[in-house]
Amino acid sequence: MKKISVGILGATGMVGQQYVQLLANHPWFDVCFFASSELSAGKIYAEAVSGRWHMNMPIPERFLNLPVHRMDEIELAKRSCDFVFSAVSNDAAKIYEELYARNGIPVISNAAYHRRSADVPVLIPEVNPDHAQIIPIQQKNRNWERGFIVAKPNCSLQSYMIPLSPLHQQFKVKRLIITTLQAVSGAGYPGVSSLDIMDNVIPYIANEEEKSEQEPLKIWGHIQDNFISSTNNIAISAHCNRVPVLDGHLACISVQFEQKPDKEEILSIWKNFRGLPLPSAPDRPIIYREECNRPQPRQDRNAGNGMSVTIGRLRDCSIFDYRFVALSHNTIRGAAGGGILNAEFLMQQGYLEGIC
């Protein structure tokens, strides 16, 4: 199989670096184009990330001398790659993601900016694969011949949306209380000051609770006419906290269903939930741990190469039906790995045919 040429927007940031590391030996995708801010543009990649490479492995050798271009070099991007992964800030996403899509370059986005756009799917392939069907409608709405935008959810959502979704299909989620304990890598670099986070928990992350309460409703919604209609019969209350952990977002969930399942039914659904036949998809997206003190970020964040969700402590809830704890790797499943899985799914489903 001939590899597809891809680009990374925001290649020098933390999520961009995670893309670089994960795509170094990808069987389908070949990274041929980097774009970043004016600060990094004009340098080779090794120079652009010198002193701020944050991955646990060295920079892949094949990328050391790849030039970093300006974000507005769209014609060069068009000649160099078939689609791009966007790991840029919201401000940059607002300017550039539509410019790339308008110029015929599909954008697989990690940014929050387009998640509220009614014709942009917020995609988790194991959860709402049917939402990809909005892509031709998006292209028609915006008069884009080949380009489109697909977003992945906020980095903390994967920890609970993946285990809740197969339960929602059968028993219908009615109410949720979500408390997240989110790693410092979710704030990017330089992120939270060490004087603020060490020996501390910060009970506020800007816009995080709003995303946690709104994005699940869109993900569990449906395509209606020319847009994605969010579900309106689920109540969600979220509390989001920054904690002194490097990687791994943990969520404590209390859930009430319209039809209460047995505990054994829940465990059986999780045990039998299987991944997709895609290179980055884990065979077991949901791993349940029986130990009373799991999951833990340091122990469990790398399960399934960082793409599995680890769950524990399923038990009765005195207010709702059940409660449990769930953990996912925020920069892999919650960011770059989730974006790569989206691209693999779109490739498999034919939405990138004719692009390459």
PDB file of N, CA, C and O in Angstrom, residues 141-187:
ATOM      1  N   ASN A 141     -22.621  22.584   2.080  1.00  0.00           N
ATOM      2  CA  ASN A 141     -22.996  23.814   2.787  1.00  0.00           C
ATOM      3  C   ASN A 141     -21.984  24.932   2.550  1.00  0.00           C
ATOM      4  O   ASN A 141     -22.346  26.103   2.397  1.00  0.00           O
ATOM      5  N   ARG A 142     -20.715  24.559   2.536  1.00  0.00           N
ATOM      6  CA  ARG A 142     -19.647  25.556   2.513  1.00  0.00           C
ATOM      7  C   ARG A 142     -19.010  25.703   1.136  1.00  0.00           C
ATOM      8  O   ARG A 142     -18.044  26.459   0.974  1.00  0.00           O
ATOM      9  N   ASN A 143     -19.516  24.935   0.165  1.00  0.00           N
ATOM     10  CA  ASN A 143     -18.989  24.988  -1.194  1.00  0.00           C
ATOM     11  C   ASN A 143     -17.508  24.620  -1.231  1.00  0.00           C
ATOM     12  O   ASN A 143     -16.710  25.259  -1.920  1.00  0.00           O
ATOM     13  N   TRP A 144     -17.176  23.570  -0.472  1.00  0.00           N
ATOM     14  CA  TRP A 144     -15.812  23.038  -0.473  1.00  0.00           C
ATOM     15  C   TRP A 144     -15.789  21.784  -1.333  1.00  0.00           C
ATOM     16  O   TRP A 144     -16.525  20.830  -1.065  1.00  0.00           O
ATOM     17  N   GLU A 145     -14.950  21.783  -2.340  1.00  0.00           N
ATOM     18  CA  GLU A 145     -14.972  20.666  -3.291  1.00  0.00           C
ATOM     19  C   GLU A 145     -14.401  19.389  -2.685  1.00  0.00           C
ATOM     20  O   GLU A 145     -14.979  18.312  -2.808  1.00  0.00           O
ATOM     21  N   ARG A 146     -13.255  19.498  -2.018  1.00  0.00           N
ATOM     22  CA  ARG A 146     -12.623  18.296  -1.475  1.00  0.00           C
ATOM     23  C   ARG A 146     -12.303  18.415   0.008  1.00  0.00           C
ATOM     24  O   ARG A 146     -12.204  17.417   0.707  1.00  0.00           O
ATOM     25  N   GLY A 147     -12.109  19.633   0.472  1.00  0.00           N
ATOM     26  CA  GLY A 147     -11.730  19.813   1.866  1.00  0.00           C
ATOM     27  C   GLY A 147     -12.904  19.642   2.816  1.00  0.00           C
ATOM     28  O   GLY A 147     -14.071  19.745   2.431  1.00  0.00           O
ATOM     29  N   PHE A 148     -12.593  19.343   4.069  1.00  0.00           N
ATOM     30  CA  PHE A 148     -13.593  19.280   5.136  1.00  0.00           C
ATOM     31  C   PHE A 148     -12.865  19.361   6.473  1.00  0.00           C
ATOM     32  O   PHE A 148     -11.629  19.296   6.532  1.00  0.00           O
ATOM     33  N   ILE A 149     -13.630  19.514   7.543  1.00  0.00           N
ATOM     34  CA  ILE A 149     -13.082  19.546   8.895  1.00  0.00           C
ATOM     35  C   ILE A 149     -13.781  18.489   9.735  1.00  0.00           C
ATOM     36  O   ILE A 149     -15.015  18.404   9.745  1.00  0.00           O
ATOM     37  N   VAL A 150     -13.006  17.668  10.402  1.00  0.00           N
ATOM     38  CA  VAL A 150     -13.507  16.724  11.398  1.00  0.00           C
ATOM     39  C   VAL A 150     -12.766  16.996  12.693  1.00  0.00           C
ATOM     40  O   VAL A 150     -11.533  17.099  12.700  1.00  0.00           O
ATOM     41  N   ALA A 151     -13.495  17.134  13.792  1.00  0.00           N
ATOM     42  CA  ALA A 151     -12.885  17.427  15.089  1.00  0.00           C
ATOM     43  C   ALA A 151     -12.934  16.190  15.980  1.00  0.00           C
ATOM     44  O   ALA A 151     -13.811  15.336  15.833  1.00  0.00           O
ATOM     45  N   LYS A 152     -11.975  16.101  16.892  1.00  0.00           N
ATOM     46  CA  LYS A 152     -12.077  15.116  17.968  1.00  0.00           C
ATOM     47  C   LYS A 152     -12.495  15.846  19.236  1.00  0.00           C
ATOM     48  O   LYS A 152     -12.352  17.056  19.332  1.00  0.00           O
ATOM     49  N   PRO A 153     -13.040  15.134  20.218  1.00  0.00           N
ATOM     50  CA  PRO A 153     -13.559  15.805  21.409  1.00  0.00           C
ATOM     51  C   PRO A 153     -12.461  16.348  22.316  1.00  0.00           C
ATOM     52  O   PRO A 153     -11.264  16.094  22.125  1.00  0.00           O
ATOM     53  N   ASN A 154     -12.899  17.075  23.321  1.00  0.00           N
ATOM     54  CA  ASN A 154     -12.018  17.521  24.382  1.00  0.00           C
ATOM     55  C   ASN A 154     -11.259  16.331  24.963  1.00  0.00           C
ATOM     56  O   ASN A 154     -11.787  15.217  25.046  1.00  0.00           O
ATOM     57  N   CYS A 155     -10.019  16.577  25.384  1.00  0.00           N
ATOM     58  CA  CYS A 155      -9.111  15.484  25.752  1.00  0.00           C
ATOM     59  C   CYS A 155      -9.595  14.628  26.924  1.00  0.00           C
ATOM     60  O   CYS A 155      -9.202  13.472  27.045  1.00  0.00           O
ATOM     61  N   SER A 156     -10.454  15.162  27.789  1.00  0.00           N
ATOM     62  CA  SER A 156     -10.902  14.385  28.946  1.00  0.00           C
ATOM     63  C   SER A 156     -12.100  13.496  28.641  1.00  0.00           C
ATOM     64  O   SER A 156     -12.391  12.564  29.394  1.00  0.00           O
ATOM     65  N   LEU A 157     -12.811  13.753  27.536  1.00  0.00           N
ATOM     66  CA  LEU A 157     -14.071  13.044  27.296  1.00  0.00           C
ATOM     67  C   LEU A 157     -13.897  11.560  27.024  1.00  0.00           C
ATOM     68  O   LEU A 157     -14.770  10.756  27.367  1.00  0.00           O
ATOM     69  N   GLN A 158     -12.782  11.181  26.386  1.00  0.00           N
ATOM     70  CA  GLN A 158     -12.610   9.781  26.017  1.00  0.00           C
ATOM     71  C   GLN A 158     -12.674   8.854  27.221  1.00  0.00           C
ATOM     72  O   GLN A 158     -13.142   7.707  27.113  1.00  0.00           O
ATOM     73  N   SER A 159     -12.212   9.318  28.376  1.00  0.00           N
ATOM     74  CA  SER A 159     -12.166   8.449  29.554  1.00  0.00           C
ATOM     75  C   SER A 159     -13.544   7.960  29.956  1.00  0.00           C
ATOM     76  O   SER A 159     -13.686   6.850  30.472  1.00  0.00           O
ATOM     77  N   TYR A 160     -14.581   8.765  29.716  1.00  0.00           N
ATOM     78  CA  TYR A 160     -15.915   8.319  30.119  1.00  0.00           C
ATOM     79  C   TYR A 160     -16.890   8.114  28.963  1.00  0.00           C
ATOM     80  O   TYR A 160     -17.832   7.335  29.069  1.00  0.00           O
ATOM     81  N   MET A 161     -16.696   8.784  27.819  1.00  0.00           N
ATOM     82  CA  MET A 161     -17.624   8.584  26.706  1.00  0.00           C
ATOM     83  C   MET A 161     -17.493   7.186  26.095  1.00  0.00           C
ATOM     84  O   MET A 161     -18.494   6.599  25.653  1.00  0.00           O
ATOM     85  N   ILE A 162     -16.287   6.653  26.057  1.00  0.00           N
ATOM     86  CA  ILE A 162     -16.115   5.315  25.472  1.00  0.00           C
ATOM     87  C   ILE A 162     -16.794   4.251  26.332  1.00  0.00           C
ATOM     88  O   ILE A 162     -17.547   3.427  25.801  1.00  0.00           O
ATOM     89  N   PRO A 163     -16.610   4.222  27.650  1.00  0.00           N
ATOM     90  CA  PRO A 163     -17.347   3.214  28.435  1.00  0.00           C
ATOM     91  C   PRO A 163     -18.836   3.499  28.586  1.00  0.00           C
ATOM     92  O   PRO A 163     -19.637   2.560  28.704  1.00  0.00           O
ATOM     93  N   LEU A 164     -19.246   4.764  28.577  1.00  0.00           N
ATOM     94  CA  LEU A 164     -20.666   5.063  28.740  1.00  0.00           C
ATOM     95  C   LEU A 164     -21.480   4.781  27.472  1.00  0.00           C
ATOM     96  O   LEU A 164     -22.661   4.423  27.547  1.00  0.00           O
ATOM     97  N   SER A 165     -20.876   4.949  26.306  1.00  0.00           N
ATOM     98  CA  SER A 165     -21.649   4.893  25.063  1.00  0.00           C
ATOM     99  C   SER A 165     -22.300   3.536  24.793  1.00  0.00           C
ATOM    100  O   SER A 165     -23.477   3.491  24.413  1.00  0.00           O
ATOM    101  N   PRO A 166     -21.605   2.401  24.967  1.00  0.00           N
ATOM    102  CA  PRO A 166     -22.328   1.135  24.750  1.00  0.00           C
ATOM    103  C   PRO A 166     -23.430   0.899  25.781  1.00  0.00           C
ATOM    104  O   PRO A 166     -24.419   0.228  25.478  1.00  0.00           O
ATOM    105  N   LEU A 167     -23.277   1.482  26.976  1.00  0.00           N
ATOM    106  CA  LEU A 167     -24.348   1.401  27.973  1.00  0.00           C
ATOM    107  C   LEU A 167     -25.519   2.290  27.564  1.00  0.00           C
ATOM    108  O   LEU A 167     -26.685   1.915  27.714  1.00  0.00           O
ATOM    109  N   HIS A 168     -25.192   3.478  27.029  1.00  0.00           N
ATOM    110  CA  HIS A 168     -26.232   4.405  26.581  1.00  0.00           C
ATOM    111  C   HIS A 168     -27.068   3.793  25.464  1.00  0.00           C
ATOM    112  O   HIS A 168     -28.291   4.002  25.395  1.00  0.00           O
ATOM    113  N   GLN A 169     -26.448   3.037  24.578  1.00  0.00           N
ATOM    114  CA  GLN A 169     -27.180   2.412  23.476  1.00  0.00           C
ATOM    115  C   GLN A 169     -28.290   1.504  23.991  1.00  0.00           C
ATOM    116  O   GLN A 169     -29.370   1.439  23.404  1.00  0.00           O
ATOM    117  N   GLN A 170     -28.029   0.807  25.089  1.00  0.00           N
ATOM    118  CA  GLN A 170     -29.003  -0.174  25.582  1.00  0.00           C
ATOM    119  C   GLN A 170     -29.919   0.376  26.672  1.00  0.00           C
ATOM    120  O   GLN A 170     -31.110   0.039  26.713  1.00  0.00           O
ATOM    121  N   PHE A 171     -29.375   1.221  27.556  1.00  0.00           N
ATOM    122  CA  PHE A 171     -30.121   1.588  28.759  1.00  0.00           C
ATOM    123  C   PHE A 171     -30.426   3.078  28.864  1.00  0.00           C
ATOM    124  O   PHE A 171     -31.153   3.487  29.754  1.00  0.00           O
ATOM    125  N   LYS A 172     -29.886   3.879  27.975  1.00  0.00           N
ATOM    126  CA  LYS A 172     -30.135   5.322  27.879  1.00  0.00           C
ATOM    127  C   LYS A 172     -29.710   6.081  29.142  1.00  0.00           C
ATOM    128  O   LYS A 172     -30.366   6.029  30.179  1.00  0.00           O
ATOM    129  N   VAL A 173     -28.589   6.791  29.002  1.00  0.00           N
ATOM    130  CA  VAL A 173     -28.111   7.648  30.082  1.00  0.00           C
ATOM    131  C   VAL A 173     -29.100   8.789  30.293  1.00  0.00           C
ATOM    132  O   VAL A 173     -29.558   9.425  29.340  1.00  0.00           O
ATOM    133  N   LYS A 174     -29.409   9.067  31.564  1.00  0.00           N
ATOM    134  CA  LYS A 174     -30.359  10.122  31.909  1.00  0.00           C
ATOM    135  C   LYS A 174     -29.669  11.289  32.611  1.00  0.00           C
ATOM    136  O   LYS A 174     -29.922  12.450  32.308  1.00  0.00           O
ATOM    137  N   ARG A 175     -28.804  10.986  33.576  1.00  0.00           N
ATOM    138  CA  ARG A 175     -28.088  12.026  34.319  1.00  0.00           C
ATOM    139  C   ARG A 175     -26.652  11.583  34.576  1.00  0.00           C
ATOM    140  O   ARG A 175     -26.390  10.405  34.793  1.00  0.00           O
ATOM    141  N   LEU A 176     -25.747  12.572  34.566  1.00  0.00           N
ATOM    142  CA  LEU A 176     -24.334  12.314  34.835  1.00  0.00           C
ATOM    143  C   LEU A 176     -23.773  13.391  35.747  1.00  0.00           C
ATOM    144  O   LEU A 176     -24.057  14.578  35.563  1.00  0.00           O
ATOM    145  N   ILE A 177     -22.973  12.962  36.713  1.00  0.00           N
ATOM    146  CA  ILE A 177     -22.090  13.878  37.430  1.00  0.00           C
ATOM    147  C   ILE A 177     -20.665  13.415  37.149  1.00  0.00           C
ATOM    148  O   ILE A 177     -20.328  12.246  37.357  1.00  0.00           O
ATOM    149  N   ILE A 178     -19.852  14.330  36.635  1.00  0.00           N
ATOM    150  CA  ILE A 178     -18.492  14.016  36.192  1.00  0.00           C
ATOM    151  C   ILE A 178     -17.513  14.898  36.962  1.00  0.00           C
ATOM    152  O   ILE A 178     -17.646  16.124  36.952  1.00  0.00           O
ATOM    153  N   THR A 179     -16.554  14.278  37.615  1.00  0.00           N
ATOM    154  CA  THR A 179     -15.475  15.020  38.258  1.00  0.00           C
ATOM    155  C   THR A 179     -14.161  14.550  37.657  1.00  0.00           C
ATOM    156  O   THR A 179     -13.819  13.372  37.772  1.00  0.00           O
ATOM    157  N   THR A 180     -13.455  15.452  36.975  1.00  0.00           N
ATOM    158  CA  THR A 180     -12.197  15.073  36.329  1.00  0.00           C
ATOM    159  C   THR A 180     -11.003  15.573  37.129  1.00  0.00           C
ATOM    160  O   THR A 180     -11.031  16.655  37.713  1.00  0.00           O
ATOM    161  N   LEU A 181      -9.955  14.764  37.131  1.00  0.00           N
ATOM    162  CA  LEU A 181      -8.656  15.099  37.705  1.00  0.00           C
ATOM    163  C   LEU A 181      -7.676  15.054  36.537  1.00  0.00           C
ATOM    164  O   LEU A 181      -7.272  13.980  36.097  1.00  0.00           O
ATOM    165  N   GLN A 182      -7.304  16.218  36.021  1.00  0.00           N
ATOM    166  CA  GLN A 182      -6.639  16.310  34.726  1.00  0.00           C
ATOM    167  C   GLN A 182      -5.158  16.655  34.850  1.00  0.00           C
ATOM    168  O   GLN A 182      -4.764  17.544  35.599  1.00  0.00           O
ATOM    169  N   ALA A 183      -4.361  15.927  34.058  1.00  0.00           N
ATOM    170  CA  ALA A 183      -2.910  16.054  34.109  1.00  0.00           C
ATOM    171  C   ALA A 183      -2.439  17.400  33.574  1.00  0.00           C
ATOM    172  O   ALA A 183      -3.117  18.051  32.769  1.00  0.00           O
ATOM    173  N   VAL A 184      -1.235  17.794  33.988  1.00  0.00           N
ATOM    174  CA  VAL A 184      -0.696  19.098  33.595  1.00  0.00           C
ATOM    175  C   VAL A 184      -0.359  19.165  32.111  1.00  0.00           C
ATOM    176  O   VAL A 184      -0.367  20.243  31.516  1.00  0.00           O
ATOM    177  N   SER A 185      -0.085  18.020  31.465  1.00  0.00           N
ATOM    178  CA  SER A 185       0.225  18.054  30.027  1.00  0.00           C
ATOM    179  C   SER A 185      -0.967  18.531  29.217  1.00  0.00           C
ATOM    180  O   SER A 185      -0.803  19.006  28.094  1.00  0.00           O
ATOM    181  N   GLY A 186      -2.170  18.438  29.784  1.00  0.00           N
ATOM    182  CA  GLY A 186      -3.346  18.936  29.090  1.00  0.00           C
ATOM    183  C   GLY A 186      -3.349  20.443  28.919  1.00  0.00           C
ATOM    184  O   GLY A 186      -4.094  20.980  28.103  1.00  0.00           O
ATOM    185  N   ALA A 187      -2.506  21.128  29.682  1.00  0.00           N
ATOM    186  CA  ALA A 187      -2.413  22.592  29.584  1.00  0.00           C
ATOM    187  C   ALA A 187      -1.359  23.027  28.581  1.00  0.00           C
ATOM    188  O   ALA A 187      -1.142  24.230  28.395  1.00  0.00           O
TER     189      ALA A 187
END
